[in-house]
Amino acid sequence: MLAFLSDCASGQRAQQDIVLLDVARAGALPHQITHLDGLVRALRWAPDDRALGFLYIPGDTRRADALASTGPQVGVIGQTNIEHQRVAQVAAQGGTPQLLTPEGLFVYEFDYSPQARRIAYVAAPPPGADHWWVAQLYVQPTRADARPRAVVDPNTVAGPLHGLQIALPRFAPDGRRIAFIGGLMSDQGATGGDVYLVSAEGGAPVDLTPGIGVTPSWFAWAGAHALLVNAFAGGSSQLATLRIDGGHGQWQPLRTMHAALGDGTAMSALALAAQGDALAWIQGSFETPPEVWTSTLRRAADGGIAALAAPRAITQINAGIRPLWGKSVSLHWSNQGFHVQGWLLYPANYDPHQRYPLIVSVHGGPSWAVQPRWPGVNYGGAPLSAMGYFVLFPNPRGSFGQGERFAKAVRRDMGYGDLRDILAGVKQVEARFPVDPRRVGITGWSYGGFMSMFAPTQTHVFRAAVAGAGLSDWLSYNGENSIDAWMKPFFGASVYDDPAVYARSSAINFIRQDKTPTLMVVGEFDAESPGAAVVRDVARAEGHGRAHAARRVSERGPRLRQPGAQARRAGARTGLVRQIPAARCACRAWLRTRRGSAMRQRSRRGVCTSVTAPCTHCAASTLPCGAARCSPCSVPMVPARPRCSRFSPPCSSPARARRACSVSIACANASRCASAWASCFRSRRWRASCRYATTCI
């Protein structure tokens, strides 16, 4: 029997209900068994197949977490518009669902015991978006009137788990033990840390993977004393078995793959067959699009996992798709005692005799890692590679992939040690590859947006920056966002107890040192990375010495509606992808600010009136800089090499000076272009063709 969620029968409302389909009976039709009124998530069968459990927010269809956009914040803080996500259960025959967990707890994940008599779950008092970082592990009988019992409280427990986050609770086959992942995590759903084991009755949790050099992110019981684990290993995926002997764990790698794995519902999750003898997942990389892969488990004499058979793809859905970007390589470097890994995308149509610009793309988190992944909703660095850039994806300290010591190294040091790791990676790329050091840029989203705003205040390596959903002031960020609780584990204290550590990592305090042109993009309803700090940053900097006022995108432009920090998961084509054309076309920005004033004042500077660029897909036409799509092939594109195709001479120049002046510029830097014009005008050296070459990022 197949159970799934569907909104087909709910009319115009975005309401999902549970539907069953008997796949063993030919011609069977789907059968709706619920009529719910609220948000439904994490549907799963109870082990006895007599009921289905799910997470449920009665009367609401909004996801109550940091990844969801927020509405108007009106009411009493902590009381108004508070969602209560609870574990609910409905009989397989249908009927009215039972709410199993109490209203005073917001449940994030849950699991059934093998006999379906108890449930284990991670929960915290609402609001759920903010309190995941202080959530506890609970166990209770599978009854609506049962009282939960806290089994693990990371806020009070002694040992390495103290003050960290917990996720993925899973009952052992005997129902007496619970395994879970505990670690320093910056986002719910981005799971990583050590594997812990605790009695279902309570007690001290045991770390089964202390000092391990990878980051477990998903696991499943594969026997009474063995776990099958998917872990971040550098920037790759490692499948391993964790044998449990008393209070100790033995890590045995099975296979490491330069690819990203998932099950389509959760990052890093796989699907293990009920019999425990087969495994399935979705796999993709920079070079190969996603397909469904499978493998079989070879058992050892004691029931553990001895080996993993060679994986094979069982679908060819995307077999005809080929990448339009360059190849990828894994890079490794050392810095201040840390081993750092990153991925480098080559430019498309790479020519080793040509020098290329470099873009550094910093991942969000910081608790995450870039793996080779086929570009999806967020596109990654693929468009930049297709446009002729090297793209570096560093996994600096604070990232997953090299154990908890590496992940915790960013604590109380945001923007410093991690930036030094990134700069060391840039130096290695410049030493090994034909990169133009005068054309290095930085970009990122969420934590990567913060780094893109902070880095230019600490170094002048980067000649341009695009910061998505970033922030410049950690002190004011506290209270402006909906997830204040996440900061304390990373800064070591609240903003009230130790404001200095927050100020030290705030770009706003070093803004006078920032001379880098920066585009900052923030979603209007982003509760996680609100835009107030961005506006302050721009307003205080006053264009970094140039009179460009901060601007809000109007209704006539590409207004960003989705939450900025999570556009990569929400599926919205917002943020960096939509803003790159405007960011790249500095000539357009100069034209907007200068045409009305400078021309009216009869300035001696010329005006760039047209910017064109070849389509990176069909390469057969040109289009105006900033156009979203190529008109012949309709492929979304960003101009690869914008150039001034028509440049008007100064309106106050003599008639003899009104001749065609071809100005070749690599990035449409109209300011320098105009300076060259002014110099030409002052020297009175007018010719039929007056050419100036300028370079910048």
XYZ file of C-alpha atoms in Angstrom:
697
model
C 0.000 0.000 0.000
C 1.394 3.363 -1.038
C 0.607 6.437 1.078
C 1.204 9.954 -0.196
C 0.089 13.564 0.224
C -2.070 15.275 -2.383
C -3.988 18.540 -2.711
C -6.007 17.456 -5.774
C -9.290 17.162 -3.868
C -9.055 20.391 -1.879
C -10.309 22.790 -4.541
C -8.572 26.151 -4.540
C -7.094 25.766 -1.036
C -3.489 24.698 -0.680
C -4.500 21.841 1.612
C -2.845 18.449 1.438
C -4.557 15.249 2.526
C -3.404 11.656 2.911
C -4.189 9.367 0.001
C -3.697 5.587 -0.259
C -3.121 3.516 -3.388
C -3.064 -0.275 -3.486
C -0.166 -0.810 -5.884
C -0.587 -4.594 -5.736
C -4.048 -4.446 -7.300
C -4.261 -3.664 -10.999
C -6.579 -0.798 -11.825
C -6.855 0.375 -8.224
C -7.709 4.037 -7.734
C -6.294 6.402 -5.087
C -8.435 6.713 -1.966
C -8.411 9.823 0.256
C -8.528 8.916 3.953
C -8.328 12.356 5.633
C -9.969 15.770 5.408
C -7.404 17.921 7.166
C -7.221 21.635 7.840
C -3.588 22.537 8.323
C -0.009 21.897 7.292
C 1.049 18.255 6.865
C 4.666 17.067 6.757
C 6.863 13.994 7.248
C 4.266 11.319 6.459
C 5.333 7.793 7.430
C 3.854 4.375 8.141
C 3.866 3.035 11.673
C 5.964 -0.171 11.897
C 2.828 -2.307 12.387
C 1.267 -0.860 9.182
C -1.960 -0.116 11.040
C -1.573 3.664 11.128
C 0.221 6.596 9.562
C 2.036 9.279 11.508
C 2.836 12.809 10.393
C 3.691 16.291 11.604
C 0.668 18.568 11.669
C -0.028 22.250 12.324
C -3.825 22.520 12.703
C -5.376 25.480 10.926
C -2.216 26.627 9.169
C -0.597 26.056 5.791
C 2.642 27.969 6.421
C 5.808 26.122 7.293
C 6.753 27.342 10.759
C 10.499 27.410 10.378
C 13.292 29.739 9.365
C 13.071 28.638 5.737
C 9.588 30.081 5.253
C 8.740 33.664 4.400
C 7.145 35.673 7.153
C 4.057 37.862 7.144
C 3.498 41.187 8.901
C 4.815 41.030 12.461
C 1.791 42.389 14.320
C 0.722 41.376 17.820
C 2.303 40.310 21.096
C 5.805 38.892 20.714
C 5.884 35.240 21.705
C 2.101 34.925 21.810
C 0.561 36.066 18.537
C 0.741 33.928 15.381
C 2.467 31.057 17.151
C 2.215 27.701 15.373
C 2.138 24.374 17.225
C 3.514 21.525 15.124
C 2.560 18.195 16.674
C 2.799 14.498 15.900
C -0.548 13.245 14.605
C -1.689 9.753 13.711
C -4.546 8.390 11.612
C -5.684 4.800 11.160
C -4.894 3.185 7.817
C -8.640 2.852 7.188
C -9.064 6.606 7.641
C -10.923 8.664 10.192
C -10.196 11.578 12.478
C -6.474 12.012 13.242
C -5.255 11.950 16.845
C -2.841 14.586 18.086
C -0.295 12.598 20.089
C 2.078 15.250 21.417
C 1.077 18.117 23.735
C 0.290 21.588 22.454
C 3.125 23.145 24.447
C 5.810 21.451 22.335
C 6.745 22.157 18.730
C 7.949 18.882 17.174
C 10.641 18.941 14.469
C 11.213 15.212 13.798
C 9.904 11.935 15.181
C 10.336 8.168 14.977
C 8.294 5.126 15.966
C 9.615 2.348 18.174
C 9.729 -1.055 16.391
C 6.385 -2.108 17.914
C 4.840 1.347 17.375
C 4.142 1.584 21.097
C 6.297 4.669 21.661
C 7.510 7.663 19.725
C 10.755 9.590 20.085
C 10.929 13.167 18.896
C 12.968 16.357 18.949
C 10.905 19.273 20.252
C 10.989 22.639 21.986
C 8.399 25.121 23.252
C 7.081 27.324 20.413
C 7.840 29.445 18.453
C 9.299 26.643 16.421
C 11.374 28.722 14.018
C 13.497 30.123 16.850
C 13.757 27.332 19.390
C 15.158 24.454 17.334
C 18.658 25.346 18.577
C 17.605 24.539 22.166
C 15.383 21.529 21.398
C 15.416 18.363 23.509
C 14.856 14.659 22.821
C 11.569 13.307 24.196
C 9.979 9.851 24.448
C 6.327 9.050 25.144
C 3.773 6.275 24.562
C 1.829 6.444 21.299
C -1.315 7.819 22.942
C -3.005 11.187 22.867
C -3.131 11.426 26.671
C 0.494 10.380 27.249
C 2.985 12.639 28.982
C 6.386 13.109 27.339
C 9.639 12.474 29.173
C 12.804 14.408 28.315
C 15.575 11.928 27.548
C 18.351 14.305 26.425
C 18.610 18.028 27.138
C 21.710 19.444 25.386
C 21.364 22.639 27.395
C 22.130 20.882 30.684
C 23.903 17.653 29.710
C 27.588 17.322 30.506
C 30.177 16.369 27.931
C 30.758 17.194 24.261
C 27.029 17.498 23.485
C 26.537 20.441 25.840
C 25.097 23.478 24.077
C 24.836 21.748 20.703
C 21.896 20.735 18.516
C 20.301 17.306 18.056
C 18.563 15.746 15.071
C 17.446 12.475 13.478
C 16.309 10.371 16.484
C 16.057 6.676 15.552
C 14.963 3.767 17.753
C 17.220 0.704 17.748
C 15.653 -2.587 16.588
C 15.282 -3.653 20.244
C 13.349 -0.465 21.093
C 15.529 0.148 24.151
C 18.081 2.530 22.664
C 17.899 5.670 20.545
C 20.619 6.910 18.227
C 20.766 10.520 17.052
C 23.134 13.082 15.557
C 24.433 15.861 17.775
C 26.655 18.721 16.710
C 27.051 22.415 16.034
C 24.384 23.065 13.384
C 23.298 26.402 11.981
C 20.130 25.326 10.140
C 17.362 22.842 10.815
C 17.517 20.211 8.092
C 21.214 20.797 7.433
C 22.210 17.946 9.734
C 25.774 17.126 10.727
C 27.750 16.126 13.798
C 28.691 13.039 15.789
C 26.493 9.973 16.245
C 25.249 9.504 19.820
C 23.515 6.634 21.583
C 21.265 6.913 24.646
C 18.901 4.644 26.544
C 15.232 5.212 25.724
C 14.700 5.517 29.484
C 17.203 8.351 29.810
C 20.765 8.676 30.985
C 24.034 10.048 29.686
C 24.351 9.976 25.883
C 27.473 8.291 24.490
C 29.429 9.751 21.577
C 30.083 6.873 19.162
C 32.258 8.881 16.755
C 34.566 11.127 18.814
C 37.387 12.672 16.804
C 36.203 11.248 13.500
C 37.454 13.157 10.455
C 34.125 13.237 8.594
C 30.647 14.578 9.416
C 27.787 12.047 9.656
C 24.605 13.621 8.282
C 22.185 10.664 7.963
C 21.973 7.111 9.270
C 19.669 4.119 9.572
C 19.839 1.033 11.744
C 21.140 -1.875 9.629
C 21.075 -4.491 12.372
C 21.011 -4.784 16.140
C 24.542 -3.401 16.476
C 25.249 -1.556 13.233
C 24.311 1.691 11.535
C 24.521 2.582 7.862
C 25.748 6.195 7.657
C 26.018 8.857 4.963
C 28.646 11.439 5.867
C 30.256 14.565 4.475
C 33.871 13.613 3.725
C 35.596 16.819 2.712
C 33.400 17.922 -0.158
C 32.347 14.379 -1.054
C 29.853 11.791 0.204
C 31.003 8.764 2.170
C 28.846 5.727 2.897
C 30.078 3.849 5.937
C 29.010 1.369 8.571
C 29.243 2.177 12.279
C 29.568 -0.958 14.387
C 28.429 -0.524 17.984
C 30.162 -2.495 20.722
C 28.858 -1.428 24.112
C 29.598 2.258 24.404
C 32.037 2.399 21.523
C 31.643 2.776 17.782
C 33.883 1.459 15.027
C 33.806 3.449 11.774
C 34.296 1.467 8.562
C 34.112 3.383 5.251
C 32.337 1.497 2.473
C 32.506 3.883 -0.476
C 33.373 7.547 -1.086
C 31.791 9.327 -4.048
C 32.429 12.759 -5.563
C 28.708 13.432 -5.744
C 25.755 14.658 -3.688
C 23.308 12.025 -2.417
C 19.710 12.392 -1.223
C 16.303 10.748 -1.309
C 14.356 13.668 -2.746
C 12.826 14.656 0.599
C 15.803 15.500 2.803
C 19.409 16.441 2.179
C 21.834 13.505 2.531
C 19.001 11.050 3.283
C 18.871 7.636 1.615
C 16.175 4.953 1.369
C 16.962 1.616 3.034
C 14.743 -1.350 2.171
C 12.617 -2.772 4.986
C 14.637 -6.000 4.889
C 17.849 -3.981 5.144
C 19.477 -5.602 2.124
C 19.158 -2.844 -0.494
C 19.708 0.879 -0.657
C 18.448 3.559 -3.058
C 19.205 7.228 -3.472
C 19.286 10.132 -5.951
C 22.791 11.009 -7.082
C 24.148 13.896 -9.125
C 27.388 15.798 -9.565
C 28.743 18.762 -11.494
C 29.171 16.536 -14.548
C 26.209 14.132 -14.293
C 22.544 15.079 -13.794
C 20.480 13.368 -11.076
C 19.385 9.757 -11.490
C 18.157 7.049 -9.127
C 20.951 4.761 -7.967
C 20.845 1.503 -6.027
C 23.212 -0.856 -4.280
C 22.993 -4.012 -2.193
C 24.477 -4.622 1.245
C 26.675 -7.645 1.850
C 26.224 -8.892 5.376
C 28.917 -10.051 7.761
C 28.639 -13.180 9.885
C 27.556 -11.144 12.919
C 24.749 -9.441 10.975
C 26.657 -6.235 10.338
C 27.540 -4.759 6.955
C 30.637 -6.227 5.346
C 30.592 -4.363 2.038
C 28.535 -2.294 -0.352
C 28.098 -3.572 -3.895
C 29.069 -1.262 -6.735
C 26.261 1.303 -7.129
C 24.443 1.482 -10.440
C 21.982 3.930 -11.970
C 18.564 2.403 -12.615
C 17.048 5.400 -14.414
C 18.083 7.341 -17.512
C 15.665 10.239 -17.111
C 18.309 12.910 -17.687
C 20.656 10.904 -19.897
C 20.408 13.388 -22.758
C 21.425 16.415 -20.704
C 24.974 17.703 -20.979
C 26.573 20.465 -18.897
C 27.203 23.827 -20.528
C 29.809 24.722 -17.909
C 33.394 23.636 -17.364
C 34.835 20.629 -15.595
C 35.363 20.465 -11.821
C 38.336 19.500 -9.664
C 38.723 19.007 -5.914
C 41.396 21.197 -4.347
C 43.135 20.785 -0.988
C 45.278 23.230 0.942
C 46.541 23.778 4.465
C 46.157 26.886 6.574
C 46.998 27.511 10.234
C 46.957 23.819 11.093
C 43.720 23.049 9.263
C 43.307 20.955 6.147
C 40.872 22.765 3.854
C 39.034 21.439 0.808
C 37.180 23.180 -1.982
C 35.814 22.669 -5.476
C 36.917 24.584 -8.549
C 34.780 24.905 -11.670
C 36.710 25.639 -14.835
C 35.412 28.189 -17.333
C 33.484 26.718 -20.226
C 35.642 26.191 -23.334
C 38.741 26.525 -21.186
C 41.912 27.689 -22.922
C 45.061 27.243 -20.783
C 46.753 30.091 -22.651
C 44.099 32.622 -21.614
C 43.721 34.378 -18.262
C 40.311 34.235 -16.612
C 38.500 36.092 -13.818
C 37.726 34.193 -10.615
C 34.554 34.242 -8.514
C 34.653 32.846 -4.967
C 31.253 31.447 -3.973
C 30.862 30.978 -0.205
C 28.221 28.525 1.006
C 25.573 29.296 3.613
C 25.473 27.972 7.136
C 28.230 28.144 8.221
C 27.386 24.509 9.084
C 27.307 23.037 5.602
C 29.666 22.002 2.809
C 29.660 22.330 -0.946
C 29.493 18.965 -2.694
C 29.540 18.330 -6.444
C 25.881 18.815 -7.220
C 24.021 19.235 -10.500
C 22.738 22.842 -10.579
C 19.138 23.056 -9.436
C 16.950 25.864 -8.188
C 19.863 28.032 -7.133
C 22.020 27.298 -10.218
C 25.194 27.335 -8.135
C 28.216 28.546 -10.052
C 27.209 26.953 -13.352
C 26.130 30.213 -15.084
C 29.350 31.908 -14.001
C 31.416 29.042 -15.383
C 29.432 29.154 -18.623
C 30.169 32.887 -18.837
C 33.916 32.323 -18.691
C 34.798 32.464 -14.987
C 36.722 30.168 -12.724
C 34.437 29.515 -9.724
C 35.912 28.465 -6.384
C 33.646 26.824 -3.785
C 35.688 26.713 -0.558
C 34.747 24.652 2.491
C 36.582 26.679 5.165
C 36.635 26.050 8.893
C 33.097 25.930 10.227
C 32.052 23.647 7.362
C 30.942 20.029 7.529
C 33.197 17.293 6.214
C 36.170 17.198 8.584
C 34.726 16.425 11.974
C 33.398 18.459 14.868
C 36.706 20.140 15.701
C 36.761 21.697 12.251
C 33.073 22.657 12.426
C 33.500 24.275 15.842
C 36.590 26.254 14.801
C 34.372 29.130 13.657
C 32.943 29.717 17.136
C 33.575 33.265 18.364
C 35.679 33.843 15.234
C 33.202 34.448 12.410
C 34.749 36.223 9.463
C 38.359 35.716 10.539
C 39.638 32.137 10.496
C 37.183 31.168 7.786
C 38.201 34.177 5.682
C 41.879 33.285 6.086
C 41.093 29.781 4.817
C 39.295 31.263 1.811
C 42.135 33.659 0.998
C 44.621 30.783 1.208
C 42.494 28.925 -1.313
C 42.432 31.948 -3.615
C 46.226 32.106 -3.488
C 46.500 28.449 -4.454
C 44.118 28.884 -7.368
C 46.053 31.924 -8.589
C 49.311 29.952 -8.349
C 48.059 26.858 -10.186
C 45.616 28.223 -12.743
C 45.590 31.111 -15.252
C 43.631 33.539 -13.081
C 43.812 37.307 -13.409
C 44.401 38.520 -9.804
C 42.943 41.921 -10.755
C 39.575 40.297 -11.488
C 38.623 38.319 -8.387
C 35.120 38.632 -6.950
C 33.210 37.102 -4.055
C 29.571 36.122 -3.678
C 27.400 34.015 -1.403
C 23.993 33.596 0.155
C 22.965 33.679 3.824
C 26.214 33.066 5.722
C 27.941 33.399 2.370
C 26.216 36.762 2.046
C 27.638 37.805 5.408
C 31.102 36.760 4.260
C 30.645 38.690 1.005
C 29.906 41.816 3.051
C 32.553 41.260 5.727
C 35.472 40.187 3.510
C 35.789 43.530 1.652
C 36.235 45.278 5.010
C 39.235 43.056 5.821
C 40.996 42.645 2.466
C 41.216 44.273 -0.952
C 41.707 40.985 -2.790
C 38.144 41.098 -4.088
C 37.384 43.689 -6.742
C 33.590 43.248 -6.567
C 31.068 41.473 -4.346
C 27.466 40.301 -4.579
C 26.005 39.574 -1.123
C 22.736 37.679 -0.991
C 20.697 37.682 2.229
C 23.713 38.818 4.206
C 24.024 41.069 7.226
C 26.442 43.696 8.421
C 25.621 44.173 12.111
C 25.205 41.182 14.425
C 24.202 43.415 17.332
C 21.197 44.914 15.591
C 20.432 41.605 13.855
C 19.475 40.287 17.276
C 15.782 41.017 17.685
C 15.233 41.892 14.021
C 15.129 38.279 12.841
C 12.979 35.315 13.859
C 15.815 32.975 14.896
C 17.835 34.743 17.592
C 18.525 31.444 19.378
C 20.935 30.250 16.692
C 23.557 32.884 17.499
C 24.431 31.849 21.045
C 25.952 28.448 20.114
C 28.188 30.180 17.557
C 29.155 33.296 19.511
C 29.382 31.543 22.876
C 27.152 34.026 24.700
C 24.107 36.170 24.155
C 24.403 39.598 22.594
C 23.716 41.097 26.037
C 26.374 39.072 27.860
C 29.189 39.578 25.348
C 28.423 42.318 22.804
C 32.110 42.674 21.918
C 32.313 39.307 20.154
C 29.326 40.270 18.008
C 30.757 43.701 17.206
C 34.083 42.153 16.199
C 32.386 40.242 13.372
C 30.153 43.102 12.191
C 31.086 44.622 8.843
C 29.414 47.905 9.782
C 32.201 48.605 12.288
C 34.853 48.416 9.547
C 32.869 49.995 6.738
C 35.352 52.855 6.228
C 37.883 50.249 5.092
C 35.542 48.914 2.413
C 36.341 50.202 -1.074
C 34.816 47.276 -2.988
C 31.736 47.794 -5.203
C 29.087 45.554 -3.654
C 25.578 44.571 -4.659
C 23.424 43.521 -1.686
C 20.211 41.558 -2.262
C 17.697 40.692 0.474
C 14.187 39.259 0.229
C 11.476 41.585 1.485
C 9.829 38.939 3.694
C 12.975 37.097 4.748
C 12.599 36.421 8.462
C 16.044 34.857 8.775
C 18.105 37.554 7.055
C 16.083 40.795 7.189
C 17.164 43.764 5.123
C 17.461 46.462 7.785
C 21.163 45.827 8.374
C 21.833 45.915 4.641
C 20.143 49.307 4.302
C 22.219 50.638 7.214
C 25.393 49.343 5.619
C 24.749 51.101 2.318
C 23.483 54.303 3.912
C 26.420 54.599 6.274
C 28.974 53.839 3.586
C 27.432 56.438 1.242
C 28.648 54.524 -1.785
C 32.142 54.089 -0.295
C 33.095 57.616 -1.225
C 30.890 57.863 -4.295
C 27.512 59.545 -4.312
C 25.315 56.522 -5.025
C 22.328 56.319 -2.707
C 20.922 53.030 -1.463
C 18.046 51.838 -3.622
C 15.064 49.590 -3.021
C 13.870 47.521 -5.977
C 10.498 48.962 -6.990
C 7.307 47.231 -8.065
C 8.374 47.848 -11.652
C 11.535 45.820 -11.188
C 12.293 42.250 -10.091
C 10.815 42.535 -6.600
C 12.081 39.741 -4.369
C 9.179 38.081 -2.608
C 10.686 34.821 -1.392
C 12.907 34.727 1.714
C 16.362 35.559 0.528
C 18.417 33.156 2.631
C 16.315 30.211 1.517
C 15.589 30.949 -2.140
C 17.833 27.993 -2.953
C 15.304 25.643 -1.328
C 12.084 27.521 -1.905
C 12.381 27.218 -5.654
C 12.075 30.918 -6.417
C 14.222 32.426 -9.139
C 15.250 35.311 -6.959
C 18.384 36.777 -5.510
C 21.719 36.326 -7.227
C 20.455 34.883 -10.493
C 17.993 37.685 -11.135
C 20.326 40.399 -9.917
C 23.530 39.506 -11.751
C 22.612 41.412 -14.935
C 22.237 44.658 -12.996
C 25.353 43.937 -10.965
C 27.473 43.219 -14.023
C 26.258 46.254 -15.935
C 28.024 49.016 -14.079
C 27.564 51.099 -17.205
C 23.790 51.007 -16.767
C 24.078 52.032 -13.138
C 26.354 54.916 -14.098
C 23.952 55.952 -16.838
C 21.004 56.024 -14.420
C 22.821 58.255 -11.956
C 24.665 60.494 -14.425
C 22.445 60.959 -17.417
C 19.945 63.251 -15.738
C 22.389 65.325 -13.722
C 25.679 65.313 -15.586
C 24.122 65.829 -18.993
C 21.889 68.623 -17.759
C 24.961 70.281 -16.304
C 26.674 69.906 -19.700
C 29.370 67.734 -18.197
C 32.450 67.037 -20.233
C 31.997 63.326 -19.616
C 30.469 61.093 -22.251
C 27.557 58.736 -21.725
C 27.414 55.021 -22.505
C 24.159 54.642 -24.436
C 24.244 50.964 -25.394
C 25.769 47.825 -23.918
C 25.709 44.476 -25.679
C 26.955 40.955 -25.033
C 26.879 37.610 -26.871
C 24.485 34.901 -25.706
C 26.418 32.274 -23.750
C 24.193 29.514 -25.152
C 23.733 30.074 -28.876
C 26.595 32.584 -29.332
C 24.850 33.812 -32.445
C 23.340 37.100 -31.389
C 23.629 40.072 -29.116
C 21.169 41.513 -26.672
C 20.969 44.539 -24.376
C 22.883 44.250 -21.144
C 20.504 43.174 -18.380
C 18.115 41.235 -20.620
C 16.766 38.175 -18.854
C 16.622 35.922 -21.915
C 18.242 35.617 -25.312
C 15.600 36.465 -27.919
C 16.565 33.772 -30.495
C 16.997 30.790 -28.165
C 14.966 31.961 -25.106
C 17.638 30.674 -22.733
C 17.937 32.611 -19.447
C 21.284 34.282 -19.536
C 23.594 36.789 -17.970
C 25.772 38.826 -20.330
C 29.150 37.169 -20.382
C 31.295 40.079 -21.499
C 29.357 43.367 -21.495
C 30.943 46.065 -23.617
C 30.180 49.616 -24.633
C 28.976 49.374 -28.216
C 27.984 53.026 -28.577
C 29.465 55.847 -26.499
C 28.215 59.414 -26.916
C 30.814 62.204 -26.713
C 30.360 65.013 -24.193
C 27.448 67.271 -25.041
C 29.661 70.304 -24.539
C 32.357 69.120 -26.925
C 32.961 70.818 -30.283
C 31.156 69.566 -33.337
C 34.376 68.114 -34.702
C 34.566 65.917 -31.594
C 31.216 64.299 -32.280
C 32.726 61.266 -33.880
C 32.524 57.565 -33.101
C 34.645 56.699 -30.121
C 34.948 52.952 -29.555
C 35.773 52.162 -25.956
C 36.634 48.558 -25.122
C 35.874 47.748 -21.499
C 35.894 44.351 -19.831
C 33.171 45.002 -17.320
C 31.339 48.100 -18.520
C 33.068 50.348 -16.008
C 31.561 53.560 -17.281
C 33.249 55.700 -14.656
C 36.726 54.970 -15.977
C 35.385 55.114 -19.500
C 34.123 58.639 -18.857
C 37.384 59.635 -17.191
C 39.210 58.636 -20.346
C 36.813 60.793 -22.342
C 37.422 63.761 -20.082
C 41.173 63.353 -20.495
C 40.764 63.146 -24.250
C 38.650 66.298 -24.217
C 41.109 68.257 -22.106
C 44.058 67.340 -24.304
C 42.059 68.278 -27.434
C 43.464 65.205 -29.160
C 40.402 64.357 -31.228
C 40.727 61.718 -33.857
C 38.393 59.807 -36.089
C 38.760 56.815 -33.795
C 39.726 57.444 -30.173
C 40.233 54.127 -28.353
C 40.804 53.494 -24.683
C 41.118 50.098 -23.002
C 40.213 49.664 -19.367
C 40.145 46.617 -17.121
C 38.519 45.773 -13.852
C 36.374 42.960 -12.453
